[in-house]
Amino acid sequence: ELDRAGSPVNVTMVKPGVIDTPFYTEAKSLLGVRPRAVPPVYDVSVAAGAIVSACERYHREIYAGDSAAALGLLERLSPALLD
């Protein structure tokens, strides 16, 4: 919509991998087991760097972490594979 309206605003989709946040230590589960992050787990600075990069230069999508970029490539090659 913004593009068609000629808006000067750009929107970037930041797609992070697994980021080391308190989610994995603070999340509650009805199953009685704590959730665990699937490695590799990236520091928050990786996500912050991706956001800064998106602010400095327009990207339609930007990935934070190599695992997120690999999943993005798989999604482009075979969308049905990841559904």
XYZ file of N, CA and C in Angstrom:
249
model
N 0.811 -1.190 0.000
C 0.000 0.000 0.000
C 0.856 1.257 0.000
N 1.884 1.256 0.836
C 2.746 2.432 0.912
C 3.438 2.691 -0.419
N 3.879 1.621 -1.065
C 4.574 1.746 -2.336
C 3.653 2.331 -3.401
N 2.435 1.789 -3.481
C 1.478 2.291 -4.479
C 1.082 3.735 -4.218
N 1.041 4.133 -2.954
C 0.660 5.495 -2.605
C 1.807 6.493 -2.785
N 2.997 5.976 -3.123
C 4.146 6.850 -3.310
C 4.711 7.381 -2.004
N 4.488 6.670 -0.921
C 4.958 7.098 0.393
C 6.481 7.016 0.464
N 7.123 7.950 1.161
C 8.577 7.895 1.334
C 9.013 6.911 2.431
N 8.049 6.210 3.032
C 8.349 5.272 4.111
C 8.687 3.905 3.518
N 9.777 3.306 4.001
C 10.148 1.947 3.596
C 9.917 1.009 4.765
N 9.472 -0.201 4.471
C 9.232 -1.208 5.496
C 10.168 -2.377 5.234
N 10.875 -2.808 6.261
C 11.790 -3.939 6.161
C 11.327 -5.032 7.100
N 11.301 -6.266 6.603
C 10.977 -7.423 7.436
C 12.288 -7.974 7.973
N 12.490 -7.883 9.292
C 13.684 -8.429 9.928
C 13.334 -9.837 10.394
N 14.072 -10.818 9.874
C 13.803 -12.224 10.200
C 14.968 -12.781 11.019
N 14.784 -12.874 12.331
C 15.884 -13.341 13.178
C 15.935 -14.861 13.289
N 17.138 -15.354 13.580
C 17.294 -16.744 13.983
C 16.915 -16.825 15.454
N 17.426 -17.819 16.154
C 17.145 -17.938 17.589
C 18.033 -16.933 18.323
N 17.407 -16.017 19.046
C 18.111 -14.962 19.753
C 18.097 -15.262 21.251
N 19.238 -15.069 21.897
C 19.386 -15.334 23.326
C 18.653 -14.264 24.132
N 17.424 -14.577 24.516
C 16.596 -13.667 25.308
C 16.094 -14.413 26.546
N 15.497 -13.718 27.505
C 14.976 -14.390 28.705
C 13.814 -15.351 28.422
N 13.325 -15.391 27.211
C 12.193 -16.264 26.885
C 12.437 -17.695 27.352
N 13.629 -18.199 27.117
C 13.892 -19.607 27.413
C 14.051 -19.891 28.900
N 14.297 -18.883 29.707
C 14.392 -19.097 31.152
C 13.113 -18.677 31.875
N 12.322 -17.809 31.255
C 11.130 -17.273 31.910
C 9.815 -17.862 31.408
N 9.817 -18.533 30.276
C 8.582 -19.037 29.679
C 7.965 -20.138 30.542
N 6.669 -20.118 30.643
C 5.932 -21.154 31.370
C 5.457 -22.206 30.372
N 5.370 -23.428 30.836
C 4.928 -24.506 29.974
C 3.962 -25.398 30.737
N 2.901 -25.790 30.087
C 1.941 -26.713 30.695
C 2.430 -28.155 30.618
N 3.493 -28.389 29.847
C 4.023 -29.739 29.693
C 4.968 -30.138 30.821
N 5.381 -29.167 31.629
C 6.277 -29.476 32.730
C 7.750 -29.486 32.344
N 8.061 -29.136 31.124
C 9.451 -29.050 30.675
C 9.735 -27.640 30.187
N 10.934 -27.188 30.427
C 11.312 -25.856 29.957
C 11.582 -25.886 28.461
N 11.181 -24.827 27.769
C 11.525 -24.759 26.343
C 13.034 -24.588 26.177
N 13.581 -25.193 25.130
C 15.013 -25.062 24.851
C 15.190 -24.471 23.468
N 16.182 -23.634 23.340
C 16.489 -23.022 22.055
C 17.180 -24.043 21.157
N 16.845 -24.004 19.881
C 17.499 -24.869 18.904
C 18.760 -24.141 18.437
N 19.938 -24.739 18.641
C 21.177 -24.066 18.243
C 21.233 -23.830 16.735
N 21.963 -22.854 16.280
C 22.781 -21.912 17.026
C 21.937 -20.782 17.613
N 22.337 -20.333 18.782
C 21.658 -19.236 19.467
C 22.531 -17.988 19.330
N 21.953 -16.911 18.811
C 22.700 -15.689 18.551
C 22.500 -14.667 19.661
N 23.505 -13.871 19.885
C 23.436 -12.787 20.843
C 22.491 -11.702 20.316
N 21.880 -10.943 21.217
C 20.965 -9.875 20.804
C 21.639 -8.853 19.902
N 22.939 -8.724 20.000
C 23.655 -7.760 19.155
C 23.537 -8.109 17.674
N 23.333 -9.381 17.356
C 23.148 -9.784 15.953
C 21.830 -9.222 15.421
N 20.772 -9.353 16.202
C 19.472 -8.798 15.801
C 19.534 -7.273 15.753
N 20.200 -6.675 16.740
C 20.324 -5.216 16.766
C 21.099 -4.723 15.548
N 22.146 -5.435 15.168
C 22.927 -5.066 13.987
C 22.102 -5.128 12.715
N 21.227 -6.129 12.617
C 20.351 -6.247 11.448
C 19.367 -5.082 11.389
N 18.853 -4.675 12.535
C 17.917 -3.554 12.575
C 18.621 -2.250 12.202
N 19.828 -2.061 12.713
C 20.606 -0.863 12.365
C 20.888 -0.843 10.870
N 21.262 -1.990 10.314
C 21.530 -2.075 8.874
C 20.286 -1.717 8.058
N 19.119 -2.179 8.519
C 17.869 -1.874 7.820
C 17.537 -0.387 7.897
N 17.945 0.269 8.977
C 17.706 1.710 9.115
C 18.640 2.521 8.222
N 19.860 2.040 8.065
C 20.857 2.773 7.285
C 20.659 2.628 5.782
N 20.195 1.460 5.350
C 20.022 1.213 3.924
C 18.790 0.329 3.731
N 17.958 0.657 2.745
C 16.715 -0.084 2.551
C 16.981 -1.516 2.106
N 16.340 -2.431 2.774
C 16.294 -3.846 2.398
C 14.833 -4.255 2.471
N 14.385 -5.074 1.562
C 13.017 -5.588 1.649
C 12.926 -6.580 2.818
N 13.918 -7.476 2.892
C 14.033 -8.439 3.998
C 15.478 -8.440 4.454
N 15.675 -8.710 5.728
C 17.030 -8.852 6.241
C 17.005 -9.960 7.285
N 18.026 -10.798 7.257
C 18.110 -11.930 8.176
C 19.127 -11.638 9.263
N 18.803 -12.022 10.482
C 19.711 -11.864 11.616
C 20.206 -13.248 12.008
N 21.399 -13.586 11.566
C 21.983 -14.894 11.855
C 22.008 -15.777 10.627
N 23.049 -16.595 10.550
C 23.219 -17.477 9.391
C 22.113 -18.524 9.276
N 21.621 -19.018 10.416
C 20.569 -20.036 10.351
C 19.285 -19.457 9.759
N 18.983 -18.207 10.070
C 17.797 -17.554 9.510
C 17.972 -17.361 8.007
N 19.183 -16.996 7.577
C 19.454 -16.826 6.146
C 19.335 -18.155 5.414
N 19.800 -19.240 6.040
C 19.689 -20.564 5.421
C 18.227 -20.974 5.274
N 17.422 -20.719 6.296
C 15.988 -21.022 6.200
C 15.313 -20.171 5.131
N 15.740 -18.916 5.005
C 15.202 -18.046 3.958
C 15.517 -18.575 2.567
N 16.732 -19.090 2.390
C 17.117 -19.681 1.105
C 16.281 -20.925 0.818
N 16.113 -21.784 1.813
C 15.271 -22.978 1.637
C 13.841 -22.602 1.296
N 13.350 -21.541 1.926
C 11.984 -21.079 1.663
C 11.824 -20.626 0.216
N 12.847 -19.963 -0.318
C 12.799 -19.528 -1.716
C 12.897 -20.696 -2.676
N 13.724 -21.689 -2.327
C 13.902 -22.851 -3.213
C 12.682 -23.757 -3.218
N 12.100 -23.970 -2.048
C 10.958 -24.865 -1.954
C 10.030 -24.427 -0.828
N 9.113 -23.504 -1.098
C 8.207 -23.007 -0.049
C 7.407 -24.122 0.629
N 6.993 -25.117 -0.120
C 6.170 -26.181 0.455
C 6.967 -27.032 1.445
N 8.277 -27.084 1.278
C 9.126 -27.890 2.163
C 9.063 -27.393 3.598
N 8.963 -26.087 3.795
C 8.961 -25.517 5.141
C 7.576 -25.279 5.713
N 6.530 -25.549 4.950
C 5.160 -25.364 5.464
C 4.793 -26.449 6.441
